[in-house]
PDB file of C-alpha atoms in Angstrom:
ATOM      1  CA  MET A   1      -4.190  18.074  11.588  1.00 54.00           C
ATOM      2  CA  THR A   2      -1.431  19.823   9.651  1.00 76.00           C
ATOM      3  CA  ASP A   3      -0.136  19.532   6.182  1.00 91.00           C
ATOM      4  CA  ASP A   4       2.635  17.388   7.484  1.00 97.00           C
ATOM      5  CA  THR A   5       0.648  14.828   9.280  1.00 98.00           C
ATOM      6  CA  HIS A   6      -2.675  13.250   9.323  1.00 98.00           C
ATOM      7  CA  THR A   7      -4.379  11.197  12.075  1.00 98.00           C
ATOM      8  CA  ILE A   8      -6.913   8.627  11.323  1.00 98.00           C
ATOM      9  CA  ARG A   9      -9.317   7.124  13.978  1.00 98.00           C
ATOM     10  CA  CYS A  10     -11.597   3.972  14.151  1.00 98.00           C
ATOM     11  CA  GLY A  11     -12.935   2.288  17.252  1.00 95.00           C
ATOM     12  CA  GLY A  12     -10.187   2.526  19.866  1.00 95.00           C
ATOM     13  CA  LEU A  13      -7.310   2.807  17.477  1.00 98.00           C
ATOM     14  CA  THR A  14      -5.499   5.860  16.008  1.00 98.00           C
ATOM     15  CA  ALA A  15      -2.659   6.156  13.532  1.00 98.00           C
ATOM     16  CA  THR A  16      -0.772   9.067  12.412  1.00 98.00           C
ATOM     17  CA  ILE A  17       0.765   9.325   8.902  1.00 98.00           C
ATOM     18  CA  LYS A  18       3.528  11.879   7.621  1.00 98.00           C
ATOM     19  CA  ALA A  19       3.561  13.499   4.453  1.00 98.00           C
ATOM     20  CA  HIS A  20       7.407  12.872   4.563  1.00 98.00           C
ATOM     21  CA  GLY A  21       7.710   9.434   3.170  1.00 98.00           C
ATOM     22  CA  ALA A  22       4.277   8.489   3.459  1.00 98.00           C
ATOM     23  CA  GLU A  23       5.408   7.098   6.817  1.00 98.00           C
ATOM     24  CA  MET A  24       3.414   5.804   9.819  1.00 98.00           C
ATOM     25  CA  CYS A  25       4.605   7.269  13.123  1.00 98.00           C
ATOM     26  CA  SER A  26       2.050   6.122  15.255  1.00 98.00           C
ATOM     27  CA  LEU A  27      -0.342   3.405  15.961  1.00 98.00           C
ATOM     28  CA  ARG A  28      -2.034   3.703  19.210  1.00 98.00           C
ATOM     29  CA  HIS A  29      -4.457   1.527  21.212  1.00 97.00           C
ATOM     30  CA  LYS A  30      -7.163   3.255  23.132  1.00 93.00           C
ATOM     31  CA  ASP A  31      -5.624   1.945  26.264  1.00 94.00           C
ATOM     32  CA  GLY A  32      -2.601   4.083  25.519  1.00 94.00           C
ATOM     33  CA  THR A  33      -0.285   1.563  24.187  1.00 97.00           C
ATOM     34  CA  GLU A  34       1.755   2.726  21.296  1.00 98.00           C
ATOM     35  CA  PHE A  35       3.010   0.065  19.185  1.00 98.00           C
ATOM     36  CA  VAL A  36       5.225   2.039  16.779  1.00 98.00           C
ATOM     37  CA  TRP A  37       8.856   2.861  17.616  1.00 98.00           C
ATOM     38  CA  GLN A  38       8.851   6.633  18.266  1.00 97.00           C
ATOM     39  CA  ALA A  39      12.330   7.068  16.728  1.00 96.00           C
ATOM     40  CA  GLY A  40      15.482   8.427  18.631  1.00 92.00           C
ATOM     41  CA  PRO A  41      19.161   8.357  18.647  1.00 93.00           C
ATOM     42  CA  ALA A  42      19.120   4.431  18.136  1.00 94.00           C
ATOM     43  CA  TRP A  43      17.247   4.892  14.923  1.00 96.00           C
ATOM     44  CA  THR A  44      15.868   8.099  13.401  1.00 96.00           C
ATOM     45  CA  ARG A  45      13.019   6.559  11.673  1.00 98.00           C
ATOM     46  CA  HIS A  46       9.320   4.916  12.515  1.00 98.00           C
ATOM     47  CA  ALA A  47       8.245   2.791   9.386  1.00 98.00           C
ATOM     48  CA  PRO A  48       9.836   3.860   6.101  1.00 98.00           C
ATOM     49  CA  LEU A  49       8.713   2.737   2.681  1.00 98.00           C
ATOM     50  CA  LEU A  50      11.581   1.218   0.758  1.00 98.00           C
ATOM     51  CA  PHE A  51      11.523   2.352  -2.969  1.00 98.00           C
ATOM     52  CA  PRO A  52      12.573   1.892  -5.681  1.00 98.00           C
ATOM     53  CA  ILE A  53      15.283  -0.306  -4.286  1.00 98.00           C
ATOM     54  CA  VAL A  54      15.213  -2.572  -0.946  1.00 98.00           C
ATOM     55  CA  GLY A  55      18.591  -2.823   0.535  1.00 97.00           C
ATOM     56  CA  ARG A  56      21.944  -1.398  -0.801  1.00 97.00           C
ATOM     57  CA  LEU A  57      23.518  -1.443  -4.395  1.00 98.00           C
ATOM     58  CA  ALA A  58      27.243  -2.071  -4.737  1.00 96.00           C
ATOM     59  CA  ASP A  59      29.005   1.482  -4.124  1.00 96.00           C
ATOM     60  CA  ASP A  60      25.397   2.920  -4.012  1.00 97.00           C
ATOM     61  CA  GLU A  61      25.699   3.123  -7.861  1.00 97.00           C
ATOM     62  CA  MET A  62      22.880   2.065 -10.166  1.00 97.00           C
ATOM     63  CA  ARG A  63      23.876   1.443 -13.924  1.00 96.00           C
ATOM     64  CA  HIS A  64      21.285   1.593 -16.751  1.00 96.00           C
ATOM     65  CA  ARG A  65      22.082   1.802 -20.362  1.00 95.00           C
ATOM     66  CA  GLY A  66      25.673   3.215 -20.151  1.00 93.00           C
ATOM     67  CA  GLU A  67      24.978   5.731 -17.362  1.00 96.00           C
ATOM     68  CA  THR A  68      25.561   5.675 -13.671  1.00 97.00           C
ATOM     69  CA  TYR A  69      23.157   6.994 -11.105  1.00 98.00           C
ATOM     70  CA  ARG A  70      23.728   7.387  -7.227  1.00 97.00           C
ATOM     71  CA  MET A  71      21.087   5.412  -5.471  1.00 97.00           C
ATOM     72  CA  THR A  72      21.805   4.978  -1.652  1.00 97.00           C
ATOM     73  CA  GLN A  73      20.295   2.307   0.637  1.00 97.00           C
ATOM     74  CA  HIS A  74      16.512   1.494   0.460  1.00 98.00           C
ATOM     75  CA  GLY A  75      16.035   4.365  -2.245  1.00 98.00           C
ATOM     76  CA  PHE A  76      14.603   7.865  -2.162  1.00 98.00           C
ATOM     77  CA  ALA A  77      10.912   7.344  -1.252  1.00 98.00           C
ATOM     78  CA  ARG A  78      11.352   7.334   2.512  1.00 98.00           C
ATOM     79  CA  ASP A  79      13.134  10.957   2.216  1.00 97.00           C
ATOM     80  CA  SER A  80      10.354  12.247  -0.171  1.00 98.00           C
ATOM     81  CA  ARG A  81       7.385  14.428   0.210  1.00 98.00           C
ATOM     82  CA  PHE A  82       4.501  12.715  -0.915  1.00 98.00           C
ATOM     83  CA  ALA A  83       1.175  14.537  -1.935  1.00 98.00           C
ATOM     84  CA  TRP A  84      -2.002  13.960  -0.007  1.00 98.00           C
ATOM     85  CA  THR A  85      -4.771  12.551  -2.241  1.00 98.00           C
ATOM     86  CA  GLU A  86      -7.244  11.694   0.649  1.00 98.00           C
ATOM     87  CA  ARG A  87      -7.550  12.806   4.161  1.00 98.00           C
ATOM     88  CA  GLY A  88     -10.599  11.124   5.680  1.00 98.00           C
ATOM     89  CA  GLU A  89     -11.739  10.239   9.303  1.00 98.00           C
ATOM     90  CA  SER A  90     -10.393   6.526   9.058  1.00 98.00           C
ATOM     91  CA  ARG A  91      -8.326   6.551   6.030  1.00 98.00           C
ATOM     92  CA  CYS A  92      -5.993   8.510   3.835  1.00 98.00           C
ATOM     93  CA  SER A  93      -3.827   8.412   0.722  1.00 98.00           C
ATOM     94  CA  LEU A  94      -0.635   9.836  -0.672  1.00 98.00           C
ATOM     95  CA  VAL A  95       1.280   9.527  -4.056  1.00 98.00           C
ATOM     96  CA  LEU A  96       4.819  10.097  -5.253  1.00 98.00           C
ATOM     97  CA  GLU A  97       5.304  10.473  -8.892  1.00 98.00           C
ATOM     98  CA  ASP A  98       8.746  10.946 -10.750  1.00 98.00           C
ATOM     99  CA  SER A  99      10.040  14.383 -11.308  1.00 98.00           C
ATOM    100  CA  GLU A 100      13.359  15.936 -12.344  1.00 97.00           C
ATOM    101  CA  ALA A 101      14.707  15.294  -8.763  1.00 96.00           C
ATOM    102  CA  THR A 102      13.741  11.433  -9.110  1.00 98.00           C
ATOM    103  CA  ARG A 103      14.831  11.028 -12.529  1.00 97.00           C
ATOM    104  CA  ALA A 104      18.355  12.231 -11.700  1.00 97.00           C
ATOM    105  CA  LEU A 105      18.645   9.348  -9.304  1.00 97.00           C
ATOM    106  CA  TYR A 106      16.435   6.839 -11.102  1.00 98.00           C
ATOM    107  CA  PRO A 107      15.698   7.391 -14.887  1.00 98.00           C
ATOM    108  CA  PHE A 108      12.160   5.901 -14.967  1.00 98.00           C
ATOM    109  CA  ALA A 109       8.606   7.119 -14.836  1.00 98.00           C
ATOM    110  CA  PHE A 110       6.235   5.974 -12.054  1.00 98.00           C
ATOM    111  CA  ARG A 111       3.441   6.571  -9.696  1.00 98.00           C
ATOM    112  CA  LEU A 112       3.678   5.221  -6.304  1.00 99.00           C
ATOM    113  CA  THR A 113       0.455   5.414  -4.063  1.00 98.00           C
ATOM    114  CA  ALA A 114       0.211   4.639  -0.361  1.00 98.00           C
ATOM    115  CA  ALA A 115      -3.403   4.261   0.866  1.00 98.00           C
ATOM    116  CA  TYR A 116      -3.908   3.723   4.632  1.00 98.00           C
ATOM    117  CA  ALA A 117      -7.199   2.493   6.112  1.00 98.00           C
ATOM    118  CA  LEU A 118      -8.034   1.803   9.809  1.00 98.00           C
ATOM    119  CA  ASP A 119     -10.734  -0.284  11.115  1.00 98.00           C
ATOM    120  CA  GLU A 120     -11.459  -1.479  14.624  1.00 97.00           C
ATOM    121  CA  SER A 121      -8.847  -4.116  14.848  1.00 96.00           C
ATOM    122  CA  GLY A 122      -6.058  -2.721  12.749  1.00 98.00           C
ATOM    123  CA  LEU A 123      -4.176  -0.933   9.953  1.00 98.00           C
ATOM    124  CA  ASP A 124      -4.129  -1.754   6.197  1.00 98.00           C
ATOM    125  CA  LEU A 125      -1.547  -0.243   3.704  1.00 98.00           C
ATOM    126  CA  SER A 126      -2.119  -0.638   0.272  1.00 98.00           C
ATOM    127  CA  LEU A 127       0.848   0.094  -2.141  1.00 98.00           C
ATOM    128  CA  THR A 128       0.375   0.561  -5.911  1.00 98.00           C
ATOM    129  CA  ILE A 129       3.078   1.071  -8.400  1.00 98.00           C
ATOM    130  CA  VAL A 130       2.377   2.258 -11.754  1.00 98.00           C
ATOM    131  CA  ASN A 131       4.523   2.305 -14.836  1.00 98.00           C
ATOM    132  CA  THR A 132       3.839   5.702 -16.317  1.00 98.00           C
ATOM    133  CA  GLY A 133       6.666   5.575 -18.757  1.00 98.00           C
ATOM    134  CA  GLY A 134       7.390   3.799 -22.186  1.00 97.00           C
ATOM    135  CA  GLU A 135      10.026   1.283 -20.984  1.00 97.00           C
ATOM    136  CA  THR A 136       9.924  -1.634 -18.427  1.00 98.00           C
ATOM    137  CA  LEU A 137      10.179  -0.551 -14.926  1.00 98.00           C
ATOM    138  CA  PRO A 138      12.505  -2.507 -12.858  1.00 98.00           C
ATOM    139  CA  VAL A 139      11.721  -1.607  -9.290  1.00 98.00           C
ATOM    140  CA  SER A 140      11.562  -3.245  -5.762  1.00 98.00           C
ATOM    141  CA  LEU A 141       9.374  -2.168  -2.821  1.00 98.00           C
ATOM    142  CA  GLY A 142       9.280  -2.826   0.873  1.00 98.00           C
ATOM    143  CA  GLY A 143       7.909  -1.889   4.144  1.00 98.00           C
ATOM    144  CA  HIS A 144      10.155  -1.478   7.208  1.00 98.00           C
ATOM    145  CA  PRO A 145       7.777  -0.654  10.292  1.00 98.00           C
ATOM    146  CA  ALA A 146       9.521  -0.575  13.558  1.00 98.00           C
ATOM    147  CA  PHE A 147       7.675  -1.629  16.594  1.00 98.00           C
ATOM    148  CA  ASN A 148       8.524  -1.078  20.424  1.00 98.00           C
ATOM    149  CA  TRP A 149      10.588  -4.094  21.887  1.00 98.00           C
ATOM    150  CA  PRO A 150       9.327  -4.667  24.445  1.00 97.00           C
ATOM    151  CA  LEU A 151       5.867  -3.925  23.640  1.00 97.00           C
ATOM    152  CA  GLN A 152       5.170  -3.417  27.462  1.00 95.00           C
ATOM    153  CA  ALA A 153       7.792  -1.776  29.817  1.00 92.00           C
ATOM    154  CA  GLY A 154       9.598  -3.991  32.242  1.00 92.00           C
ATOM    155  CA  VAL A 155       9.068  -7.143  30.319  1.00 95.00           C
ATOM    156  CA  PRO A 156      12.521  -8.657  29.298  1.00 96.00           C
ATOM    157  CA  LYS A 157      12.995  -8.494  25.531  1.00 96.00           C
ATOM    158  CA  GLU A 158      13.931 -12.211  25.329  1.00 96.00           C
ATOM    159  CA  SER A 159      10.409 -12.967  26.566  1.00 97.00           C
ATOM    160  CA  TYR A 160       9.051 -12.277  23.072  1.00 98.00           C
ATOM    161  CA  ALA A 161       8.828 -14.284  19.852  1.00 98.00           C
ATOM    162  CA  LEU A 162       7.518 -14.165  16.512  1.00 98.00           C
ATOM    163  CA  THR A 163       5.098 -16.961  15.459  1.00 98.00           C
ATOM    164  CA  PHE A 164       4.728 -17.622  11.852  1.00 98.00           C
ATOM    165  CA  THR A 165       1.572 -19.350  10.230  1.00 98.00           C
ATOM    166  CA  HIS A 166       3.746 -21.907   8.589  1.00 98.00           C
ATOM    167  CA  GLU A 167       7.092 -23.513   9.290  1.00 98.00           C
ATOM    168  CA  GLU A 168      10.037 -21.707   8.022  1.00 98.00           C
ATOM    169  CA  PRO A 169      12.815 -24.161   7.817  1.00 97.00           C
ATOM    170  CA  SER A 170      14.885 -22.743   4.802  1.00 96.00           C
ATOM    171  CA  PRO A 171      18.189 -21.240   5.552  1.00 97.00           C
ATOM    172  CA  VAL A 172      18.241 -17.546   6.010  1.00 98.00           C
ATOM    173  CA  ARG A 173      20.141 -14.945   4.052  1.00 97.00           C
ATOM    174  CA  ARG A 174      22.305 -12.409   5.635  1.00 97.00           C
ATOM    175  CA  VAL A 175      24.142  -8.955   4.422  1.00 96.00           C
ATOM    176  CA  GLU A 176      27.714  -7.771   5.024  1.00 94.00           C
ATOM    177  CA  GLY A 177      28.433  -4.111   4.199  1.00 93.00           C
ATOM    178  CA  GLY A 178      24.603  -3.716   2.928  1.00 94.00           C
ATOM    179  CA  LEU A 179      25.111  -6.568   0.346  1.00 97.00           C
ATOM    180  CA  LEU A 180      23.641 -10.115   0.064  1.00 97.00           C
ATOM    181  CA  LEU A 181      25.945 -12.633   0.971  1.00 97.00           C
ATOM    182  CA  ALA A 182      26.050 -16.038  -1.213  1.00 95.00           C
ATOM    183  CA  ALA A 183      26.360 -18.202   2.081  1.00 95.00           C
ATOM    184  CA  THR A 184      23.194 -18.917   4.066  1.00 96.00           C
ATOM    185  CA  ASP A 185      22.702 -19.515   7.658  1.00 97.00           C
ATOM    186  CA  PRO A 186      20.653 -22.338   9.337  1.00 97.00           C
ATOM    187  CA  SER A 187      17.130 -21.018   9.953  1.00 97.00           C
ATOM    188  CA  PRO A 188      16.754 -19.616  13.629  1.00 98.00           C
ATOM    189  CA  VAL A 189      12.965 -20.498  13.305  1.00 98.00           C
ATOM    190  CA  ARG A 190      12.025 -23.535  15.543  1.00 97.00           C
ATOM    191  CA  GLY A 191       9.144 -24.904  13.625  1.00 97.00           C
ATOM    192  CA  THR A 192       6.966 -21.664  13.404  1.00 98.00           C
ATOM    193  CA  VAL A 193       8.559 -19.912  16.456  1.00 98.00           C
ATOM    194  CA  LEU A 194      11.303 -17.409  16.128  1.00 98.00           C
ATOM    195  CA  PRO A 195      12.479 -16.692  19.776  1.00 98.00           C
ATOM    196  CA  LEU A 196      13.786 -13.035  19.799  1.00 98.00           C
ATOM    197  CA  SER A 197      17.143 -11.933  21.455  1.00 96.00           C
ATOM    198  CA  GLU A 198      19.492  -9.169  20.804  1.00 95.00           C
ATOM    199  CA  SER A 199      22.179 -11.796  19.748  1.00 95.00           C
ATOM    200  CA  LEU A 200      19.870 -12.744  16.723  1.00 96.00           C
ATOM    201  CA  PHE A 201      20.885  -9.599  15.037  1.00 96.00           C
ATOM    202  CA  THR A 202      24.775  -9.830  15.537  1.00 93.00           C
ATOM    203  CA  ASN A 203      25.254 -10.219  11.908  1.00 91.00           C
ATOM    204  CA  ASP A 204      22.530  -7.788  10.834  1.00 94.00           C
ATOM    205  CA  ALA A 205      19.045  -8.575   9.526  1.00 96.00           C
ATOM    206  CA  VAL A 206      17.673 -12.120   9.169  1.00 98.00           C
ATOM    207  CA  ILE A 207      16.274 -12.461   6.030  1.00 98.00           C
ATOM    208  CA  LEU A 208      13.711 -15.157   4.992  1.00 98.00           C
ATOM    209  CA  ASP A 209      13.942 -15.701   1.340  1.00 96.00           C
ATOM    210  CA  PRO A 210      11.270 -16.923   0.481  1.00 94.00           C
ATOM    211  CA  VAL A 211       9.106 -16.659   3.303  1.00 97.00           C
ATOM    212  CA  ASN A 212       6.502 -19.643   3.392  1.00 97.00           C
ATOM    213  CA  SER A 213       4.028 -17.524   5.697  1.00 98.00           C
ATOM    214  CA  ARG A 214       1.646 -14.805   4.940  1.00 98.00           C
ATOM    215  CA  ALA A 215       1.262 -13.771   8.552  1.00 98.00           C
ATOM    216  CA  VAL A 216       3.185 -13.502  11.871  1.00 98.00           C
ATOM    217  CA  ARG A 217       2.293 -12.747  15.490  1.00 98.00           C
ATOM    218  CA  TYR A 218       4.532 -10.633  17.697  1.00 98.00           C
ATOM    219  CA  ALA A 219       3.898 -10.993  21.148  1.00 98.00           C
ATOM    220  CA  ALA A 220       5.185 -12.243  24.678  1.00 97.00           C
ATOM    221  CA  THR A 221       5.588 -15.919  24.752  1.00 95.00           C
ATOM    222  CA  ASN A 222       3.253 -15.971  27.903  1.00 93.00           C
ATOM    223  CA  GLY A 223       0.530 -14.448  25.833  1.00 89.00           C
ATOM    224  CA  ALA A 224       0.264 -11.658  28.164  1.00 90.00           C
ATOM    225  CA  GLY A 225       0.211  -7.960  27.420  1.00 95.00           C
ATOM    226  CA  PRO A 226       0.113  -6.083  23.992  1.00 98.00           C
ATOM    227  CA  TRP A 227       0.393  -8.053  20.743  1.00 98.00           C
ATOM    228  CA  LEU A 228       0.328  -7.470  17.165  1.00 98.00           C
ATOM    229  CA  LYS A 229      -0.058  -9.526  13.995  1.00 98.00           C
ATOM    230  CA  MET A 230       1.245  -8.611  10.633  1.00 98.00           C
ATOM    231  CA  SER A 231       0.144 -10.147   7.317  1.00 98.00           C
ATOM    232  CA  TRP A 232       1.118  -9.257   3.830  1.00 98.00           C
ATOM    233  CA  ARG A 233       0.053  -9.701   0.217  1.00 98.00           C
ATOM    234  CA  GLY A 234       2.265  -9.631  -3.107  1.00 98.00           C
ATOM    235  CA  PHE A 235       5.608  -9.727  -0.840  1.00 98.00           C
ATOM    236  CA  ARG A 236       7.986 -12.545  -1.165  1.00 97.00           C
ATOM    237  CA  GLU A 237      10.525 -11.930   1.305  1.00 98.00           C
ATOM    238  CA  LEU A 238      10.817 -11.012   5.032  1.00 98.00           C
ATOM    239  CA  GLY A 239      13.438  -9.157   6.843  1.00 98.00           C
ATOM    240  CA  VAL A 240      13.627  -9.111  10.723  1.00 98.00           C
ATOM    241  CA  TRP A 241      15.726  -6.520  12.152  1.00 98.00           C
ATOM    242  CA  SER A 242      17.126  -4.557  15.067  1.00 97.00           C
ATOM    243  CA  LYS A 243      20.079  -2.804  15.825  1.00 92.00           C
ATOM    244  CA  PRO A 244      23.044  -5.257  16.323  1.00 82.00           C
ATOM    245  CA  SER A 245      24.156  -3.523  19.350  1.00 83.00           C
ATOM    246  CA  GLY A 246      20.647  -3.582  20.950  1.00 83.00           C
ATOM    247  CA  ALA A 247      17.902  -1.207  20.743  1.00 93.00           C
ATOM    248  CA  PRO A 248      14.082  -1.004  21.818  1.00 96.00           C
ATOM    249  CA  PHE A 249      12.587  -1.687  18.669  1.00 98.00           C
ATOM    250  CA  LEU A 250      11.932  -4.701  16.234  1.00 98.00           C
ATOM    251  CA  CYS A 251      11.426  -4.351  12.405  1.00 98.00           C
ATOM    252  CA  ILE A 252       8.987  -6.707  10.665  1.00 98.00           C
ATOM    253  CA  GLU A 253       9.578  -6.082   6.859  1.00 98.00           C
ATOM    254  CA  PRO A 254       7.709  -7.486   4.023  1.00 98.00           C
ATOM    255  CA  TRP A 255       9.817  -7.026   1.042  1.00 98.00           C
ATOM    256  CA  ARG A 256       9.539  -7.602  -2.903  1.00 98.00           C
ATOM    257  CA  GLY A 257      13.358  -7.578  -3.529  1.00 98.00           C
ATOM    258  CA  TYR A 258      16.529  -7.428  -1.585  1.00 98.00           C
ATOM    259  CA  ALA A 259      20.074  -5.834  -1.656  1.00 98.00           C
ATOM    260  CA  SER A 260      22.341  -6.600  -4.647  1.00 98.00           C
ATOM    261  CA  PRO A 261      24.099  -9.840  -4.142  1.00 97.00           C
ATOM    262  CA  LYS A 262      27.750  -9.347  -3.091  1.00 95.00           C
ATOM    263  CA  ASP A 263      29.285 -10.564  -6.450  1.00 93.00           C
ATOM    264  CA  PHE A 264      26.419  -8.806  -8.733  1.00 95.00           C
ATOM    265  CA  ASP A 265      28.142  -6.249 -11.223  1.00 92.00           C
ATOM    266  CA  GLY A 266      25.674  -6.013 -13.911  1.00 94.00           C
ATOM    267  CA  GLU A 267      23.007  -3.648 -15.077  1.00 96.00           C
ATOM    268  CA  PHE A 268      20.395  -2.524 -12.618  1.00 98.00           C
ATOM    269  CA  SER A 269      17.545  -4.257 -14.736  1.00 97.00           C
ATOM    270  CA  ASP A 270      19.289  -7.472 -14.365  1.00 97.00           C
ATOM    271  CA  LYS A 271      19.590  -7.421 -10.656  1.00 97.00           C
ATOM    272  CA  PRO A 272      17.898 -10.310  -8.841  1.00 97.00           C
ATOM    273  CA  GLY A 273      14.726  -9.952  -7.115  1.00 96.00           C
ATOM    274  CA  LEU A 274      13.179  -6.846  -9.152  1.00 98.00           C
ATOM    275  CA  MET A 275       9.722  -6.580 -10.288  1.00 98.00           C
ATOM    276  CA  GLN A 276       9.585  -5.917 -14.011  1.00 98.00           C
ATOM    277  CA  ILE A 277       6.675  -3.714 -14.544  1.00 98.00           C
ATOM    278  CA  ALA A 278       5.417  -3.263 -18.209  1.00 98.00           C
ATOM    279  CA  PRO A 279       4.364   0.213 -19.492  1.00 98.00           C
ATOM    280  CA  ALA A 280       1.014   1.092 -18.367  1.00 98.00           C
ATOM    281  CA  ALA A 281       0.769  -1.826 -15.955  1.00 98.00           C
ATOM    282  CA  GLU A 282       0.818  -1.724 -12.250  1.00 98.00           C
ATOM    283  CA  GLU A 283       1.826  -3.881  -9.231  1.00 98.00           C
ATOM    284  CA  ARG A 284      -0.268  -3.882  -5.889  1.00 98.00           C
ATOM    285  CA  LEU A 285       1.015  -5.145  -2.592  1.00 98.00           C
ATOM    286  CA  SER A 286      -0.326  -4.696   0.885  1.00 98.00           C
ATOM    287  CA  PHE A 287       0.173  -5.310   4.504  1.00 98.00           C
ATOM    288  CA  ARG A 288      -2.007  -5.258   7.654  1.00 98.00           C
ATOM    289  CA  ILE A 289      -1.151  -4.708  11.026  1.00 98.00           C
ATOM    290  CA  GLU A 290      -3.679  -6.084  13.685  1.00 98.00           C
ATOM    291  CA  VAL A 291      -3.284  -5.025  17.414  1.00 98.00           C
ATOM    292  CA  GLY A 292      -4.592  -5.775  20.603  1.00 96.00           C
ATOM    293  CA  THR A 293      -3.945  -6.086  24.536  1.00 92.00           C
ATOM    294  CA  SER A 294      -4.230  -9.141  26.701  1.00 81.00           C
TER     295      SER A 294
END
C-alpha cells in the first residue's frame, strides 16, 4: 500500500483504487481474471470519473455570469488528486473539494466524495456531490469504466453482447467533434440485447438517452467464461464506447448529463442535462459491478 494507491479485498476479489482521479485501476477475480482495462497506447485510462461535466463543451469554454472559463472534455476530476478519507480492508473513500485551482476552471464550491466498498460478489461505488457554496451548483457526473474486450483471451470480440434488464427501443444519440448531434440513430439494441462489434463505434459512442434499464450484463453470448453485471442508481443516461479504430476494451458508462448539443450557445447553467444542486444540498449516485467466471 502506498499513498498513491489502495487495494481492498473481500472473498476472492480485489480492487485497486488510485488517489489520482479516485480511479479504479483493477478489479480482479481469485482465478486471476482481470476485468479492468490495464491502460496502454490505445487509451491511457482505466475508469475515470467525469466531473463537473460529461462530454465536451463547445470550444472547451464554459460561460458563467459574463466570464469565460476553460473546461476540457469530461472535466478536471479525472486529472485531480483526491484526498484519502478512509483506507480499510474492504472499503475506502476519497474526497475532492474546490480550491483556487478548480475555481479558475469552474467558479463553484463543491465537495465530491467517492466511496468504494468490495464484497464477495462485486464492487460498489457511491458518489456524493455536496454544494458547499451560496449559489446553485450546475454540474454533471459520470462513470467511465473500461473493461477488457474480450474478457477471455482468444474469444472473438463479436462473441460478446450487452443484455439489458428492459427493452431499449428508443433512438440513440451520437456525438460529432465531441458535441451532441440533434439527429438520432435507430437503436442497435435488439429487444434487450446489444450485439457488440467494432463497427458499432465507427461514429463514436452509443448514447442511450434516456436508458430504461438500471442494469446490464456483459458476457459472451454462449454464457461461457468471465462475465460482469453493472447496475446504477441516480444516473439517467448510459454511454457505450470503444475506440472507433478498434481496441481491446469496452466502456460501459452511467451518466448524469452529456455533451453540449452542437447548437447550444448559452450560459453553462442553462446547458441541458445538468443537475442543479441548491446551496447546502447534495446528490447521491452510485453504481455496482458484479463479476464472476463460468
